């Protein structure tokens, strides 16, 4: 009887799947948004930050789809973005730190103990032979080859200027709006031409968008308006599209989005906090505007939306020139760290054809999984790529919120020096999670820490001395993976 039910399920499932093959796919990627910077609770309890922030459209997306409580990125921007496009773990692609807009510019801070690791300082390259890059096939290239209309809007930050990977057009995108080699905007303000000041334009001046220069249009809004415009053609032509909606928000500079700023001041937040909350709500409005547009065009039922942040909230500003505008409690630490605050991020996926509304999964997933997931959603089974991938498809989780795999091990590798005022878990750390166990390893002093995330999500109670065999098992597994992936390691100074 059970077997017959299973067959029936598979049959119905295959029909649903066939009818919705080649769905439109949107990855809505936010920059530096922490796990708690939203009114959607991703923990078992509602936190003060959940109460502070207003993200009604994220709430709407969560009601329509599936909330991932244990979704992971890497500690900083470029490694996450490279893993997303290639399906490779950062330890394998070797773009382990954020890339400079300038070529051959190692962003690692100087250190007394170590010389820099031989990481791929120029980022990702879709063509071979470019020095200090990882050569790989980005999935938008594969989507394009299989008939998708591919659009990039916003922050790219995959590679340094002058290398092929710095242009989204070389990554398989047919449209690029405002993406280049820089990792943050010079300005969010149209009145400041988004940093394009004649004679003073920096590497971070946002390209394109000149029709908004001199206006009151906040960068988040300009990107949203342009993204929606680019969707008109593929929808009209009934061509499936992939939209890489990669906001510059909510990365520094923490500038007020004046559409929302005053309400947070009125609510009693200080200026920096109110600016940040307004950046978050402006991003949320963008999500809502896109959802509304899809509905108005009657393509919402056949569009997958994957919401994600590229690393944890910035709880320690690298040069401490400003007070921190967020923290990630109950998680420990923030951006730059391999503790949960640096890597655990908000993630929501909606797709009416497969995902039941209002579902929640605690299954841990990582940004490496986007590559096989997106190609599977697009129904592309055979494709050519030059890299070996680490990610696995999340589609079985989409279909079944109680899906559980505690045998999988996830790893993080940061053989880099992010800044000179290291906070917890920042600079020269690796980590591994398997089931609810997590081992954090400091390459600086060889210290191993063990946490049980099931009852210690804040990584406050180091259990390494209580469970030495578990600690060593995870350490061995981590290092066998790092070795297999030929992970870059820093070199001891002579
Ligand atoms: Ca980031």
Coordinates of C-alpha atoms and ligand atoms in Angstrom, one line a residue:
X1 CA 0.0 0.0 0.0
X2 CA 2.8 2.4 1.0
X3 CA 4.6 1.5 -2.2
X4 CA 1.5 2.3 -4.3
X5 CA 1.1 5.6 -2.6
X6 CA 4.8 6.4 -3.3
X7 CA 4.3 5.6 -7.0
X8 CA 1.2 7.8 -7.0
X9 CA 3.2 10.6 -5.4
X10 CA 6.0 10.2 -7.9
X11 CA 3.5 10.2 -10.8
X12 CA 1.7 13.3 -9.6
X13 CA 5.0 14.9 -8.8
X14 CA 6.4 14.3 -12.3
X15 CA 3.2 15.7 -13.9
X16 CA 3.5 18.9 -11.8
X17 CA 7.2 19.1 -12.6
X18 CA 6.6 18.6 -16.3
X19 CA 4.0 21.3 -16.4
X20 CA 6.3 23.7 -14.7
X21 CA 9.5 22.9 -16.4
X22 CA 11.7 25.8 -17.2
X23 CA 10.3 28.1 -14.5
X24 CA 11.6 31.6 -14.2
X25 CA 14.2 31.8 -11.5
X26 CA 15.2 34.8 -9.4
X27 CA 18.0 34.9 -6.9
X28 CA 17.4 37.9 -4.7
X29 CA 20.8 38.3 -3.0
X30 CA 21.3 40.9 -0.3
X31 CA 24.7 42.1 0.7
X32 CA 25.9 41.8 4.4
X33 CA 22.4 41.3 5.8
X34 CA 22.5 39.5 9.2
X35 CA 20.4 36.6 10.2
X36 CA 18.3 38.8 12.5
X37 CA 18.0 42.0 10.4
X38 CA 14.4 41.2 9.5
X39 CA 11.0 41.0 11.1
X40 CA 10.9 37.3 9.9
X41 CA 12.1 35.2 12.9
X42 CA 14.7 32.7 11.8
X43 CA 15.3 31.5 15.3
X44 CA 12.9 29.7 17.7
X45 CA 12.3 33.0 19.5
X46 CA 11.6 36.5 18.3
X47 CA 14.6 38.7 19.0
X48 CA 14.8 42.5 19.6
X49 CA 16.2 42.9 16.1
X50 CA 13.2 41.0 14.7
X51 CA 11.0 43.6 16.5
X52 CA 13.1 46.5 15.3
X53 CA 13.1 45.7 11.6
X54 CA 10.2 45.9 9.2
X55 CA 10.4 43.5 6.3
X56 CA 6.7 42.9 5.3
X57 CA 7.6 41.5 1.9
X58 CA 10.0 38.9 3.4
X59 CA 7.2 38.0 5.7
X60 CA 5.0 37.6 2.6
X61 CA 7.6 35.5 0.9
X62 CA 8.0 33.2 3.9
X63 CA 4.2 32.8 4.1
X64 CA 4.2 31.8 0.4
X65 CA 7.2 29.5 0.6
X66 CA 9.8 27.8 2.7
X67 CA 12.0 29.4 5.4
X68 CA 15.5 27.9 5.8
X69 CA 16.7 28.4 9.4
X70 CA 20.1 26.9 8.8
X71 CA 21.3 28.4 5.5
X72 CA 25.0 29.3 5.2
X73 CA 27.2 31.5 3.1
X74 CA 30.9 32.3 3.6
X75 CA 32.3 35.0 6.0
X76 CA 32.7 37.6 3.3
X77 CA 31.4 38.7 -0.2
X78 CA 33.5 37.3 -3.1
X79 CA 33.9 33.8 -1.8
X80 CA 30.1 33.5 -1.5
X81 CA 29.4 35.0 -4.9
X82 CA 32.0 32.7 -6.5
X83 CA 30.6 29.6 -4.8
X84 CA 27.1 30.6 -5.9
X85 CA 28.1 30.9 -9.6
X86 CA 30.3 27.8 -9.7
X87 CA 28.9 25.3 -7.1
X88 CA 32.4 25.0 -5.6
X89 CA 33.3 25.3 -1.9
X90 CA 35.6 28.3 -1.2
X91 CA 38.3 25.8 -0.1
X92 CA 38.2 24.5 -3.7
X93 CA 37.8 27.6 -5.8
X94 CA 40.4 29.4 -3.7
X95 CA 38.8 32.8 -3.8
X96 CA 38.8 32.8 -0.1
X97 CA 38.8 36.5 0.6
X98 CA 37.0 39.6 -0.9
X99 CA 38.6 40.7 -4.2
X100 CA 39.9 44.2 -4.8
X101 CA 38.5 46.2 -7.7
X102 CA 42.1 46.5 -8.8
X103 CA 43.9 43.5 -10.4
X104 CA 46.7 41.8 -8.6
X105 CA 45.9 43.6 -5.3
X106 CA 45.9 41.2 -2.4
X107 CA 43.3 42.5 0.1
X108 CA 44.8 40.5 3.0
X109 CA 46.1 42.7 5.8
X110 CA 49.8 42.4 6.8
X111 CA 50.6 39.9 9.5
X112 CA 53.6 39.2 11.8
X113 CA 53.1 35.4 11.9
X114 CA 52.1 34.6 8.3
X115 CA 52.7 35.5 4.7
X116 CA 49.5 35.5 2.6
X117 CA 48.0 32.3 1.4
X118 CA 48.2 31.8 -2.4
X119 CA 44.5 32.5 -2.8
X120 CA 43.0 33.6 -6.1
X121 CA 43.2 37.3 -5.6
X122 CA 41.8 38.2 -9.0
X123 CA 38.6 36.1 -8.4
X124 CA 36.6 34.0 -10.8
X125 CA 37.3 33.6 -14.5
X126 CA 35.1 32.1 -17.2
X127 CA 38.1 31.6 -19.4
X128 CA 41.4 29.8 -18.7
X129 CA 44.8 31.3 -18.3
X130 CA 44.1 34.4 -16.3
X131 CA 46.6 34.7 -13.5
X132 CA 45.4 34.3 -9.9
X133 CA 41.8 33.3 -10.8
X134 CA 39.8 30.2 -10.6
X135 CA 38.7 29.0 -14.0
X136 CA 35.1 27.7 -13.9
X137 CA 31.9 27.6 -15.8
X138 CA 29.3 29.9 -14.2
X139 CA 25.7 28.6 -14.2
X140 CA 24.2 31.6 -16.0
X141 CA 26.3 30.6 -19.0
X142 CA 24.7 27.1 -18.9
X143 CA 21.2 28.7 -18.5
X144 CA 21.8 30.9 -21.5
X145 CA 23.0 28.0 -23.6
X146 CA 19.7 26.3 -22.7
X147 CA 17.4 29.1 -23.7
X148 CA 17.1 31.2 -20.6
X149 CA 17.2 35.0 -20.8
X150 CA 19.8 35.9 -18.2
X151 CA 19.9 39.2 -16.4
X152 CA 22.3 40.6 -13.8
X153 CA 21.3 43.6 -11.8
X154 CA 23.3 45.2 -9.0
X155 CA 26.5 44.1 -7.3
X156 CA 28.7 41.6 -9.1
X157 CA 32.1 41.6 -7.3
X158 CA 33.3 38.3 -8.9
X159 CA 36.7 39.5 -10.1
X160 CA 39.1 42.4 -10.4
X161 CA 39.0 45.1 -13.1
X162 CA 40.6 44.1 -16.4
X163 CA 40.0 40.4 -16.0
X164 CA 37.1 38.7 -17.9
X165 CA 35.2 37.8 -14.7
X166 CA 34.7 41.5 -13.8
X167 CA 32.0 41.8 -16.5
X168 CA 28.7 40.0 -16.0
X169 CA 28.5 39.7 -19.8
X170 CA 31.4 37.3 -19.7
X171 CA 29.7 35.2 -17.0
X172 CA 26.7 34.3 -19.2
X173 CA 24.5 37.3 -18.5
X174 CA 22.7 38.9 -21.5
X175 CA 21.9 42.0 -19.6
X176 CA 24.0 43.7 -17.0
X177 CA 22.9 46.7 -15.0
X178 CA 25.3 48.3 -12.5
X179 CA 27.5 45.2 -11.9
X180 CA 31.3 45.5 -12.0
X181 CA 34.4 44.7 -10.0
X182 CA 33.6 46.8 -6.9
X183 CA 32.1 45.4 -3.7
X184 CA 30.2 48.4 -2.5
X185 CA 28.7 51.6 -3.9
X186 CA 30.4 54.9 -3.5
X187 CA 27.0 56.4 -2.8
X188 CA 23.4 55.2 -2.6
X189 CA 22.1 58.6 -3.6
X190 CA 21.0 59.7 -7.1
X191 CA 21.7 63.3 -6.1
X192 CA 25.4 62.2 -5.8
X193 CA 25.2 60.3 -9.1
X194 CA 25.9 57.1 -7.1
X195 CA 29.5 58.3 -6.7
X196 CA 30.1 59.4 -10.3
X197 CA 31.4 62.8 -9.5
X198 CA 33.3 64.3 -12.4
X199 CA 37.0 64.2 -11.8
X200 CA 36.6 62.4 -8.5
X201 CA 34.9 59.1 -9.5
X202 CA 36.2 56.2 -7.5
X203 CA 36.4 52.5 -8.4
X204 CA 33.2 52.2 -6.4
X205 CA 31.2 54.7 -8.5
X206 CA 28.2 52.6 -9.6
X207 CA 28.1 52.2 -13.4
X208 CA 25.0 52.7 -15.6
X209 CA 21.9 54.3 -14.1
X210 CA 22.8 57.7 -15.5
X211 CA 19.2 58.5 -16.1
X212 CA 18.7 58.6 -12.3
X213 CA 21.7 60.9 -11.7
X214 CA 20.7 64.1 -10.0
X215 CA 17.3 62.7 -8.9
X216 CA 16.1 61.6 -5.5
X217 CA 16.1 58.0 -6.5
X218 CA 17.8 55.8 -4.0
X219 CA 20.1 53.1 -5.5
X220 CA 18.0 50.2 -4.3
X221 CA 14.9 51.7 -6.0
X222 CA 16.8 52.5 -9.3
X223 CA 18.0 48.9 -9.5
X224 CA 14.5 47.6 -8.9
X225 CA 12.9 49.8 -11.6
X226 CA 15.6 48.7 -14.1
X227 CA 15.2 45.0 -13.1
X228 CA 11.5 45.2 -13.7
X229 CA 12.0 46.9 -17.1
X230 CA 14.3 44.1 -18.2
X231 CA 11.7 41.4 -17.3
X232 CA 9.2 42.8 -19.9
X233 CA 10.8 41.3 -23.0
X234 CA 11.3 37.7 -21.8
X235 CA 7.8 37.6 -20.3
X236 CA 6.3 39.0 -23.5
X237 CA 8.3 36.5 -25.6
X238 CA 7.4 33.6 -23.2
X239 CA 11.1 33.0 -22.7
X240 CA 12.1 31.7 -19.3
X241 CA 14.4 34.1 -17.4
X242 CA 17.0 34.1 -14.7
X243 CA 17.3 37.3 -12.8
X244 CA 20.3 37.7 -10.5
X245 CA 18.9 40.5 -8.4
X246 CA 22.0 41.4 -6.3
X247 CA 21.4 44.5 -4.2
X248 CA 24.3 46.7 -3.1
X249 CA 22.2 47.2 0.1
X250 CA 22.7 46.7 2.9
X251 CA 26.5 47.0 2.7
X252 CA 28.4 50.1 3.9
X253 CA 28.3 53.1 3.4
X254 CA 25.4 53.0 5.9
X255 CA 23.4 55.8 4.3
X256 CA 19.7 56.6 5.1
X257 CA 17.1 55.5 2.6
X258 CA 14.9 58.6 3.3
X259 CA 11.7 56.8 2.3
X260 CA 11.9 54.9 5.6
X261 CA 14.5 56.6 7.8
X262 CA 12.3 58.9 9.9
X263 CA 10.0 56.2 11.1
X264 CA 13.0 54.4 12.8
X265 CA 14.2 57.7 14.4
X266 CA 10.7 58.2 15.7
X267 CA 10.8 54.6 17.0
X268 CA 13.8 55.7 19.1
X269 CA 16.7 54.2 17.2
X270 CA 20.0 56.1 17.0
X271 CA 21.1 57.6 13.7
X272 CA 23.3 54.8 12.5
X273 CA 20.7 52.1 13.5
X274 CA 17.9 54.0 11.8
X275 CA 20.0 54.4 8.6
X276 CA 20.6 50.7 8.6
X277 CA 17.0 49.8 9.3
X278 CA 16.0 52.1 6.4
X279 CA 18.5 50.3 4.0
X280 CA 16.9 47.0 5.1
X281 CA 13.4 48.2 4.5
X282 CA 14.3 49.7 1.1
X283 CA 15.6 46.3 0.1
X284 CA 12.4 44.7 1.3
X285 CA 10.3 47.1 -0.7
X286 CA 12.3 46.0 -3.8
X287 CA 11.4 42.4 -3.1
X288 CA 7.7 43.3 -2.8
X289 CA 7.8 45.4 -6.0
X290 CA 9.2 42.5 -7.9
X291 CA 6.7 40.0 -6.4
X292 CA 3.9 42.4 -7.3
X293 CA 5.1 42.8 -10.9
X294 CA 5.3 39.0 -11.4
X295 CA 1.7 38.7 -10.1
X296 CA 0.5 41.5 -12.4
X297 CA 2.1 39.8 -15.4
X298 CA 0.6 36.4 -14.2
X299 CA 4.0 34.7 -14.1
X300 CA 4.2 34.4 -10.3
X301 CA 3.0 30.8 -10.2
X302 CA 5.9 29.8 -12.4
X303 CA 8.7 31.8 -10.9
X304 CA 11.0 30.5 -8.2
X305 CA 12.3 33.2 -5.8
X306 CA 15.4 32.4 -3.8
X307 CA 16.1 35.0 -1.1
X308 CA 19.6 35.0 0.4
X309 CA 22.3 37.1 2.0
X310 CA 26.0 36.8 1.1
X311 CA 27.4 36.8 4.6
X312 CA 26.5 37.7 8.2
X313 CA 25.7 41.1 9.5
X314 CA 28.6 43.5 10.0
X315 CA 28.9 43.6 13.8
X316 CA 32.5 44.8 13.9
X317 CA 33.4 47.5 11.4
X318 CA 36.9 46.7 10.1
X319 CA 38.5 49.9 11.1
X320 CA 36.1 50.8 13.9
X321 CA 35.4 54.2 12.4
X322 CA 31.7 53.8 13.2
X323 CA 29.7 52.0 15.9
X324 CA 28.4 48.7 14.7
X325 CA 25.0 49.1 13.2
X326 CA 23.9 45.6 13.9
X327 CA 24.8 42.4 15.8
X328 CA 23.6 38.9 15.1
X329 CA 22.5 37.7 18.6
X330 CA 21.8 34.9 19.5
X331 CA 24.6 34.1 17.0
X332 CA 28.2 34.8 17.9
X333 CA 30.2 37.4 16.0
X334 CA 29.5 38.7 12.5
X335 CA 30.8 39.3 9.0
X336 CA 34.4 38.0 8.6
X337 CA 33.9 35.2 11.2
X338 CA 33.4 31.5 10.8
X339 CA 31.2 31.6 13.9
X340 CA 27.5 31.4 13.1
X341 CA 27.1 35.2 13.1
X342 CA 29.4 35.5 10.1
X343 CA 28.0 32.7 8.0
X344 CA 24.4 31.8 8.9
X345 CA 22.1 34.0 6.8
X346 CA 18.4 34.5 6.1
X347 CA 17.1 32.4 3.3
X348 CA 13.6 31.9 1.9
X349 CA 12.5 30.1 -1.2
X350 CA 9.1 30.3 -2.9
X351 CA 7.7 28.4 -5.8
X352 CA 4.0 27.6 -5.8
X353 CA 4.5 24.5 -8.1
X354 CA 6.6 22.6 -5.6
X355 CA 6.9 24.3 -2.3
X356 CA 4.1 24.2 0.2
X357 CA 3.3 27.7 1.7
X358 CA 4.5 28.6 5.1
X359 CA 6.9 25.7 5.5
X360 CA 10.1 25.7 7.5
X361 CA 13.2 23.5 7.2
X362 CA 16.1 23.2 9.6
X363 CA 18.1 21.2 7.1
X364 CA 21.5 22.9 6.8
X365 CA 22.4 24.1 3.3
X366 CA 25.2 26.2 1.9
X367 CA 25.7 28.6 -1.0
X368 CA 27.6 25.9 -2.9
X369 CA 24.2 24.3 -3.4
X370 CA 22.7 27.0 -5.6
X371 CA 24.5 25.9 -8.7
X372 CA 23.1 22.3 -8.9
X373 CA 19.7 23.5 -7.5
X374 CA 19.2 26.2 -10.1
X375 CA 20.2 23.9 -13.0
X376 CA 17.8 21.2 -11.7
X377 CA 15.0 23.7 -11.4
X378 CA 15.6 24.7 -15.0
X379 CA 15.3 21.0 -16.0
X380 CA 18.8 21.0 -17.4
X381 CA 20.3 17.5 -16.8
X382 CA 23.2 17.4 -19.1
X383 CA 25.7 20.3 -19.3
X384 CA 29.3 20.9 -19.7
X385 CA 31.4 22.5 -17.1
X386 CA 35.1 22.6 -16.3
X387 CA 34.9 22.4 -12.5
X388 CA 34.2 19.8 -9.9
X389 CA 31.3 21.0 -7.7
X390 CA 30.7 20.5 -4.0
X391 CA 27.1 21.7 -3.8
X392 CA 24.1 19.3 -3.9
X393 CA 20.6 20.1 -5.1
X394 CA 18.2 21.5 -2.6
X395 CA 15.1 20.5 -4.7
X396 CA 14.4 17.4 -2.5
X397 CA 14.2 19.8 0.5
X398 CA 11.8 22.1 -1.5
X399 CA 9.6 19.1 -2.0
X400 CA 9.7 17.9 1.6
X401 CA 10.2 20.2 4.5
X402 CA 10.9 17.3 6.9
X403 CA 13.8 16.1 4.7
X404 CA 16.8 15.5 7.0
X405 CA 20.4 14.6 6.3
X406 CA 22.7 14.9 9.3
X407 CA 25.5 12.9 7.7
X408 CA 26.6 15.7 5.4
X409 CA 29.6 17.8 6.4
X410 CA 29.9 21.5 5.5
X411 CA 33.2 23.3 5.6
X412 CA 34.4 26.9 5.7
X413 CA 37.9 28.0 5.1
X414 CA 39.3 31.5 5.7
X415 CA 43.1 31.4 5.5
X416 CA 43.1 35.2 5.2
X417 CA 43.5 38.3 7.3
X418 CA 40.4 40.4 7.0
X419 CA 41.5 43.2 9.3
X420 CA 44.0 44.1 12.0
X421 CA 41.5 44.3 14.8
X422 CA 40.3 40.7 14.7
X423 CA 37.1 39.8 16.5
X424 CA 36.0 36.3 17.4
X425 CA 36.5 33.7 14.7
X426 CA 38.0 36.3 12.3
X427 CA 41.4 35.8 10.5
X428 CA 42.9 32.4 9.8
X429 CA 40.0 30.2 10.8
X430 CA 38.4 27.1 9.3
X431 CA 35.2 25.3 10.5
X432 CA 33.2 22.2 9.9
X433 CA 29.6 21.3 10.7
X434 CA 28.2 17.8 10.7
X435 CA 24.8 17.2 12.2
X436 CA 24.5 19.6 15.1
X437 CA 28.2 19.4 15.9
X438 CA 30.5 22.2 14.8
X439 CA 34.3 22.3 15.1
X440 CA 36.1 25.7 14.8
X441 CA 39.8 25.6 14.1
X442 CA 42.2 28.5 14.6
X443 CA 45.1 28.2 12.2
X444 CA 47.0 30.8 14.2
X445 CA 47.4 28.7 17.3
X446 CA 46.0 25.3 16.4
X447 CA 43.1 25.6 18.9
X448 CA 40.1 23.4 18.3
X449 CA 36.7 24.3 19.6
X450 CA 33.6 22.1 19.6
X451 CA 30.0 23.3 19.8
X452 CA 26.7 21.5 19.8
X453 CA 24.5 23.9 17.8
X454 CA 21.3 22.1 18.8
X455 CA 21.4 23.5 22.3
X456 CA 24.2 26.1 22.0
X457 CA 23.5 28.2 18.8
X458 CA 25.5 31.0 20.3
X459 CA 28.7 28.9 20.4
X460 CA 29.3 29.8 24.0
X461 CA 30.2 26.4 25.5
X462 CA 33.3 24.9 24.1
X463 CA 33.0 21.1 24.5
X464 CA 36.3 20.1 22.9
X465 CA 37.7 18.9 26.2
X466 CA 34.6 16.9 27.0
X467 CA 34.4 15.2 23.6
X468 CA 38.0 14.8 22.3
X469 CA 37.2 12.0 19.9
X470 CA 34.3 13.9 18.3
X471 CA 36.6 17.0 18.1
X472 CA 39.4 15.0 16.4
X473 CA 37.0 13.2 14.1
X474 CA 35.7 16.6 12.7
X475 CA 39.3 18.0 12.6
X476 CA 40.4 15.0 10.5
X477 CA 37.4 15.3 8.2
X478 CA 38.0 19.0 7.8
X479 CA 41.6 18.6 6.9
X480 CA 41.0 15.7 4.5
X481 CA 38.6 17.9 2.7
X482 CA 41.0 20.8 2.6
X483 CA 43.7 18.6 1.3
X484 CA 41.4 17.0 -1.3
X485 CA 40.2 20.5 -2.5
X486 CA 43.8 21.8 -2.6
X487 CA 42.8 24.6 -0.3
X488 CA 45.1 27.6 -0.2
X489 CA 47.0 27.8 3.2
X490 CA 49.0 30.8 4.4
X491 CA 52.7 30.4 4.9
X492 CA 54.6 30.7 8.2
X493 CA 57.0 33.7 8.0
X494 CA 60.6 32.7 8.2
Ligands
LIG1 CA1 28.8 40.9 1.6

